[in-house]
Coordinates of C-alpha atoms and ligand atoms in Angstrom, one line a residue:
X1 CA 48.7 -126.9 -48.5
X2 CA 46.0 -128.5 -46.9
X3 CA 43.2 -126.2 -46.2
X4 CA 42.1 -123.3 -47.9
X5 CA 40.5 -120.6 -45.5
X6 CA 38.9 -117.4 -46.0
X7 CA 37.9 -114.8 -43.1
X8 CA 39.2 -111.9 -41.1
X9 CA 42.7 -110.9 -40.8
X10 CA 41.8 -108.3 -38.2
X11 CA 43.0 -105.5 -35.4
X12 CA 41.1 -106.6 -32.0
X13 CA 40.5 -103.9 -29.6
X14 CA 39.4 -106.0 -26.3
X15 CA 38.1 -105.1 -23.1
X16 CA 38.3 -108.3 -20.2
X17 CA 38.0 -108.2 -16.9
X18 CA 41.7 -109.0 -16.4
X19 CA 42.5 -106.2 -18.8
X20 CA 42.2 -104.3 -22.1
X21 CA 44.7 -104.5 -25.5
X22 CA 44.2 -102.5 -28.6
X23 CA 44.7 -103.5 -32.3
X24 CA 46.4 -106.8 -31.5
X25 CA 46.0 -109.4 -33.8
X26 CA 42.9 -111.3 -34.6
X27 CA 40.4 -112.1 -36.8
X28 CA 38.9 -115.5 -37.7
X29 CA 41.3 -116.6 -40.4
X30 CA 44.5 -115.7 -38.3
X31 CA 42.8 -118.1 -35.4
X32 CA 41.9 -120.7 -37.4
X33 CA 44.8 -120.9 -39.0
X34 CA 47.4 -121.0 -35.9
X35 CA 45.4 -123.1 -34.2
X36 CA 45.1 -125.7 -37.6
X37 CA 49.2 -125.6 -37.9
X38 CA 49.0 -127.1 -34.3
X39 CA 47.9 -130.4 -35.7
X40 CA 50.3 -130.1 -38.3
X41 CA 47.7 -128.8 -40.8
X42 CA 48.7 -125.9 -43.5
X43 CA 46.4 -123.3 -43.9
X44 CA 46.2 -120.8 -47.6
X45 CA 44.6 -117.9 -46.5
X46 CA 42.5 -115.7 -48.4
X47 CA 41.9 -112.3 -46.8
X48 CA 42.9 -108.7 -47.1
X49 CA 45.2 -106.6 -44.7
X50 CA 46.1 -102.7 -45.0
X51 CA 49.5 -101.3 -45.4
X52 CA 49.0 -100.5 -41.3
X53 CA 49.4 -104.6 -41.2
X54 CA 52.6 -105.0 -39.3
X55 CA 55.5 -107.1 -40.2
X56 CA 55.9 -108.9 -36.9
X57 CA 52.0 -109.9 -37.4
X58 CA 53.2 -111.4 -40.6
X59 CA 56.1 -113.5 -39.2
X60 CA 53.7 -114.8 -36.6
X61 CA 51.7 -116.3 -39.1
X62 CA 54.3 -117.4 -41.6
X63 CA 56.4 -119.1 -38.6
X64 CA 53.1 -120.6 -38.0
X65 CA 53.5 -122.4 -41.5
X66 CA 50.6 -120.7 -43.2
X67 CA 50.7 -119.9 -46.7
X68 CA 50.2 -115.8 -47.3
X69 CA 50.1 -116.0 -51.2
X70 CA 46.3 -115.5 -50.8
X71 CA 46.6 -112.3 -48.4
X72 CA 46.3 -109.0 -50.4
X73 CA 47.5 -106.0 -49.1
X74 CA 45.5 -102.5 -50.3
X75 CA 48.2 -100.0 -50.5
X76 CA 46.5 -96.9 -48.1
X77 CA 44.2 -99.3 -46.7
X78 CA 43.0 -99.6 -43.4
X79 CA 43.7 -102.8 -41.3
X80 CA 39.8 -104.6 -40.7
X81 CA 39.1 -103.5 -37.3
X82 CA 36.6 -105.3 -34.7
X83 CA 36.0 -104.2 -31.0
X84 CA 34.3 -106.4 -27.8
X85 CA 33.7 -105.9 -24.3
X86 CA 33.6 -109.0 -22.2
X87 CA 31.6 -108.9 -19.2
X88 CA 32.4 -111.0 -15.7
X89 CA 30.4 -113.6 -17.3
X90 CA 32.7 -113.9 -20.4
X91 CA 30.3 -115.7 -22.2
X92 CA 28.5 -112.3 -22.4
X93 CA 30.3 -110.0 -24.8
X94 CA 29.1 -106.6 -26.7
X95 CA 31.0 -105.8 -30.1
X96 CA 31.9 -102.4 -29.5
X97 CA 32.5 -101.6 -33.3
X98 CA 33.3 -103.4 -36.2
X99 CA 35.3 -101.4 -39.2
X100 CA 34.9 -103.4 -42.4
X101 CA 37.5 -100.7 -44.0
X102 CA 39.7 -102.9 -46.7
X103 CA 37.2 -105.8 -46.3
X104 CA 34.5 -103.6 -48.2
X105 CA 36.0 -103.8 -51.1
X106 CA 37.7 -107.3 -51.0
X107 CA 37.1 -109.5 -53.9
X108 CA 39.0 -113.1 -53.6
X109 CA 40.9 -113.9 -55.9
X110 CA 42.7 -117.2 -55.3
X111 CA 46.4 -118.2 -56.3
X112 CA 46.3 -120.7 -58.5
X113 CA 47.9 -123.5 -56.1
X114 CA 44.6 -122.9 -53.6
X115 CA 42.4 -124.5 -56.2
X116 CA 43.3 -128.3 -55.9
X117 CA 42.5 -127.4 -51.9
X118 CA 40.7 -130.3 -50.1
X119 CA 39.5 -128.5 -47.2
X120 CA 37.9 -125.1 -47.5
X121 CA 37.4 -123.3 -44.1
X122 CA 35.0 -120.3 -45.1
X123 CA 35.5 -117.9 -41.8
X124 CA 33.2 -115.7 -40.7
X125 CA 32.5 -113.1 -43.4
X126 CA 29.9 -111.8 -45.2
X127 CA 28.1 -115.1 -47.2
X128 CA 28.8 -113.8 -50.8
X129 CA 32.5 -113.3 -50.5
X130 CA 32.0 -117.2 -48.4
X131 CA 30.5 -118.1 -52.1
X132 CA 33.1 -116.5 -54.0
X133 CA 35.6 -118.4 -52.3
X134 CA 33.8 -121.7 -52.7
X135 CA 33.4 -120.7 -56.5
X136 CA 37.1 -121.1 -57.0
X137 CA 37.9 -124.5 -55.2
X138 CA 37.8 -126.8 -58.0
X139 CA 36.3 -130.0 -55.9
X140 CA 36.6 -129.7 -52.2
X141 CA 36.1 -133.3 -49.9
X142 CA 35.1 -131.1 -47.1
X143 CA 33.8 -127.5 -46.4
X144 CA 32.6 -126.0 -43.4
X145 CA 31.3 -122.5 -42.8
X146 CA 31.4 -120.5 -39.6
X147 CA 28.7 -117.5 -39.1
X148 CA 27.3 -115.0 -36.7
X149 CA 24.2 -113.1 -36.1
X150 CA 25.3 -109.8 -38.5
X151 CA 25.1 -112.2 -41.2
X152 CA 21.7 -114.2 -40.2
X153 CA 19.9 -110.6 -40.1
X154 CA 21.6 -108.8 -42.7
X155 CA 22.2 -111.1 -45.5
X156 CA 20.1 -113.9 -45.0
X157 CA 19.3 -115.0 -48.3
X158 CA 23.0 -115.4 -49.2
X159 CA 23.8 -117.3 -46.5
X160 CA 21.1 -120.1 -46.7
X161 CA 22.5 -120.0 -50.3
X162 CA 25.6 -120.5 -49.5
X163 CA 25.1 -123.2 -46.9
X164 CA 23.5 -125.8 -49.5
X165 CA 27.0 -126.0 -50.9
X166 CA 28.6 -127.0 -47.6
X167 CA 29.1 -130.2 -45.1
X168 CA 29.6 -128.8 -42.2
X169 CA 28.6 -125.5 -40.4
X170 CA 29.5 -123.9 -37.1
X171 CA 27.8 -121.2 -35.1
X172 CA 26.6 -120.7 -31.1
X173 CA 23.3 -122.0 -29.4
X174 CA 21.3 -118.6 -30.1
X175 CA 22.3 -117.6 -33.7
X176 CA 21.1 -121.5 -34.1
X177 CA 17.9 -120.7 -33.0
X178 CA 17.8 -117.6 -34.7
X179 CA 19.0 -119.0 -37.9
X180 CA 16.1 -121.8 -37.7
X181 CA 13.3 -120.2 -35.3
X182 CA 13.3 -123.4 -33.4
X183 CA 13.9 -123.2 -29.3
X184 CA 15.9 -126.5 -28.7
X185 CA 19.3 -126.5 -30.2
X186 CA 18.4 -131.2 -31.1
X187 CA 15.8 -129.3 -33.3
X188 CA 17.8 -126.3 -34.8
X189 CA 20.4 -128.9 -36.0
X190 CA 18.0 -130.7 -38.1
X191 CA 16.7 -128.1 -39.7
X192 CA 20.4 -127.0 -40.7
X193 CA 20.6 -130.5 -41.4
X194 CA 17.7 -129.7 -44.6
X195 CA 19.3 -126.8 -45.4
X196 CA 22.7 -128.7 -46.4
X197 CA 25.1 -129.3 -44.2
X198 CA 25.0 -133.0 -42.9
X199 CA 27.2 -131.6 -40.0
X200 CA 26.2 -129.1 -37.6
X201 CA 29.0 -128.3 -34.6
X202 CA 26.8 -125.7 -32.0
X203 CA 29.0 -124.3 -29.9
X204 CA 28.2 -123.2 -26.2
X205 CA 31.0 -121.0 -24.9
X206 CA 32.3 -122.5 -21.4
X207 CA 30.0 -125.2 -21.7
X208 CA 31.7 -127.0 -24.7
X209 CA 30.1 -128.1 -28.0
X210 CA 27.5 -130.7 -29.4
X211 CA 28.1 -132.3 -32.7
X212 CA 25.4 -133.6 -35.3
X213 CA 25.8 -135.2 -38.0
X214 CA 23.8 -138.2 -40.1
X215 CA 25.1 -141.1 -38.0
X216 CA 26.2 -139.4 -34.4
X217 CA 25.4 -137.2 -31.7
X218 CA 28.4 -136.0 -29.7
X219 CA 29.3 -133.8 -26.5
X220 CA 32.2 -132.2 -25.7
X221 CA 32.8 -130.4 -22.6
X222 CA 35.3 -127.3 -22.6
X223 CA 38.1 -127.4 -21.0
X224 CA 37.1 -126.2 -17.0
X225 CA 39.9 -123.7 -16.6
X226 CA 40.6 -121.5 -13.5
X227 CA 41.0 -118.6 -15.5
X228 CA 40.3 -117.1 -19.1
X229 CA 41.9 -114.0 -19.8
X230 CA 40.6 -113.5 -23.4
X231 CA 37.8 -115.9 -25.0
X232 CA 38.5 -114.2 -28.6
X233 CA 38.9 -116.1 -31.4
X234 CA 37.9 -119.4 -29.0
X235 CA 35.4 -120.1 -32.0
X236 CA 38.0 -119.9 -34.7
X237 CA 39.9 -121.6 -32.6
X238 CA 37.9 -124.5 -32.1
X239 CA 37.3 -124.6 -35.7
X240 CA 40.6 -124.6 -36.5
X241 CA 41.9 -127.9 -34.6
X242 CA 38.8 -129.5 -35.4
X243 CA 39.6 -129.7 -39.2
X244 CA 43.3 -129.1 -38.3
X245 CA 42.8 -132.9 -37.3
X246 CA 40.7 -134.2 -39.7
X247 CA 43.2 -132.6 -42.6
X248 CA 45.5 -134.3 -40.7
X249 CA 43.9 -137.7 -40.4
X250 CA 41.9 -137.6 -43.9
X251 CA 39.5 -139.4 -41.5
X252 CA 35.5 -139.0 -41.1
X253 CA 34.1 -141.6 -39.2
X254 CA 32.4 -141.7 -36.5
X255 CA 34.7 -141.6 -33.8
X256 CA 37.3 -140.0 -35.5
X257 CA 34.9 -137.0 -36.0
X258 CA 34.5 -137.4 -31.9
X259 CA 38.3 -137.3 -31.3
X260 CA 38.3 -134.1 -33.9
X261 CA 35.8 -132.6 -31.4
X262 CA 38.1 -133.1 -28.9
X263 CA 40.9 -131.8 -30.1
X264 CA 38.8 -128.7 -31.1
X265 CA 37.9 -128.0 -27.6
X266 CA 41.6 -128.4 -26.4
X267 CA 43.0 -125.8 -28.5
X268 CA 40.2 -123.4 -28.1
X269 CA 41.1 -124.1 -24.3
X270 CA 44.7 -122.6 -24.9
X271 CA 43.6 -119.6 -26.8
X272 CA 41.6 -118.4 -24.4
X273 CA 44.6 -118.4 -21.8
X274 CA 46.0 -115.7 -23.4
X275 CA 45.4 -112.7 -25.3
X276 CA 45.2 -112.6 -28.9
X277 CA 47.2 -115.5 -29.9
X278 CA 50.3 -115.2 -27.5
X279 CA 49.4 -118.4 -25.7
X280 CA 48.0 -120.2 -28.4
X281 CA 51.1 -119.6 -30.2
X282 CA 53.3 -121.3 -28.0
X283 CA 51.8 -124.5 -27.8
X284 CA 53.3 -127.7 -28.7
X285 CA 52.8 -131.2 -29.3
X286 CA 53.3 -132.7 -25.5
X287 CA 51.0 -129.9 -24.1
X288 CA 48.6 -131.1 -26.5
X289 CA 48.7 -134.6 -25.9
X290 CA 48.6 -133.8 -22.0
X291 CA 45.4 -131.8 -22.3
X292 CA 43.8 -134.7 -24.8
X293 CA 45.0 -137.2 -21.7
X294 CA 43.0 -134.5 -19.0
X295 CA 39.8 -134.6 -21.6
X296 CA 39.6 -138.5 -21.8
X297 CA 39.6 -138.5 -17.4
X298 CA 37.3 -135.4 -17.2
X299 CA 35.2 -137.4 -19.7
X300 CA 34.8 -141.4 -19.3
X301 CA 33.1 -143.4 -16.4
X302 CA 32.4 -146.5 -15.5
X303 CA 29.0 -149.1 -17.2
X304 CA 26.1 -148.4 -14.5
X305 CA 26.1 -151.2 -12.3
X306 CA 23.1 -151.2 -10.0
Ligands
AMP1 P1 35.2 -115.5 -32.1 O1 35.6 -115.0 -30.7 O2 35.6 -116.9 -32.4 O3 33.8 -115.2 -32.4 O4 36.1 -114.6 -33.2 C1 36.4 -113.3 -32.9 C2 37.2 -112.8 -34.1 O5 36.3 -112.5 -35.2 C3 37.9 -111.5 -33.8 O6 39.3 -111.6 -33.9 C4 37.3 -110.5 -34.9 O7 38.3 -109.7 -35.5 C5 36.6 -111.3 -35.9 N1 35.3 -110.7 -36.3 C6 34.4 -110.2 -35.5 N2 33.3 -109.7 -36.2 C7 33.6 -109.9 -37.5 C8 32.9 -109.7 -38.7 N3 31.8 -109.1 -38.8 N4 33.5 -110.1 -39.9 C9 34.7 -110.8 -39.8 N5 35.4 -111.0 -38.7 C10 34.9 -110.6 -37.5

């Protein structure tokens, strides 16, 4: 197994403008994961389910390759539950409700085989049980961290605890700024930088992401679709090919980290075909080189000449 994840394994009630689902799967560890198995990465997961988690949910995953010796199930439990309403402008989404149920009580306990993990992926949840989870991964070579704004305002302390221990940390432009109380996102990243993680990966939405790290400063667009039918999970996504590819590779310089970006941006670009994780799901390695050949054109350009 190469990377050990925890986060959400979660029942998404979603409201787009090209239609509505209820409790289809989601959550940030079941996106990540997919989307890391895409560059051949294997994914541990560490999460908790109800007994209302269906079988076929399962098999997605497991055909998927990831390893579910690390997802408990609470016997009565409840199923975590998250809702979102997207608006025309599907940057722009409300979370309708969020249902902790079996999450409230989750303590991680890893399996034994997690421990020797070289990548950690610690998923949007709440900052202790991110710590816990870090606690138990005998000595990583690289952990990132994905947050949100519940997190920044309600558990603050936690978190900046938690992201001294980490190299590399995701989040979008404005929980940035919140996180840091600066204005320009070239300023929030160094003063994530301080905090501890030498990278820091903002992501904008439709308008791609910006990488900083120690050496580099790096832009990748998203993918300019026609149509997105459900931008859930595009983060996780993102996330997931991102260190899907550098498991992969066991790579971190420079332009590796670039191509990494890349491929982040490609897979989030499938996810958000589709809802839940039907389109990501059937992706396969020619679609993915394709798209990777329609980000290099979209991207390079000639030296000025004047
Ligand atoms: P993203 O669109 O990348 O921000 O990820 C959306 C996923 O995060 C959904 O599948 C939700 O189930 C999950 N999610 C939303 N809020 C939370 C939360 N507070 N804790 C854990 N997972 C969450």
């Amino acid at each position: 197994m190469n990377i050990v994840v925890v986060g959400s394994v979660a029942y998404d009630s979603v409201e787009t403008p090209h239609g509505s689902r209820d409790d289809q799967l989601g959550g940030s560890a079941t996106f990540f994961s997919i989307a890391a198995s895409k560059l051949g990465a294997t994914s541990g997961v560490v999460a908790v389910v109800g007994e209302d988690f269906r079988d076929s949910d399962r098999a997605i995953l497991s055909d998927h390759g990831v390893d579910l010796n690390g997802l408990s199930v609470v016997p009565d439990g409840k199923t975590f539950r998250w809702g979102g309403r997207y608006h025309e402008d599907m940057n722009d989404r409300d979370t309708l409700f969020t249902h902790l149920n079996v999450f409230q009580d989750f303590a991680p306990d890893l399996p034994q085989a997690y421990e020797e993990s070289s990548f950690v992926f610690l998923g949007n949840i709440h900052p202790g049980l991110q710590s816990n989870v870090l606690d138990q991964v005998e000595s990583p070579r690289f952990v990132a961290l994905d947050t949100m704004n519940l997190w920044i305002e309600t558990t603050r302390d936690k978190l900046v605890e938690v992201l001294g221990r980490v190299d590399c940390l995701f989040l979008n432009d404005e929980e940035a700024k919140q996180l840091t109380g600066q204005h320009t996102v070239a300023r929030a990243a160094q003063h994530i930088q301080k905090m501890g993680p030498e990278t820091v990966i903002i992501k904008r939405g439709e308008h791609g992401a910006i990488l900083f790290s120690q050496e580099d400063i790096f832009y990748a667009p998203a993918y300019p679709l026609e149509y997105v039918t459900d931008p859930t999970g595009a983060g996780d996504s993102f996330a997931g090919g991102f260190m899907g590819y550098l498991a992969r590779t066991g790579d971190f310089t420079p332009a590796n980290m670039r191509r990494a970006m890349i491929v982040g941006s490609l897979v989030a670009s499938f996810c958000v075909e589709g809802f839940s994780v039907d389109r990501l799901s059937e992706v396969g390695d020619e679609e993915i080189k394709r798209r990777y050949g329609s980000f290099v054109d979209l991207t390079s350009f000639e030296p000025l000449s004047l």
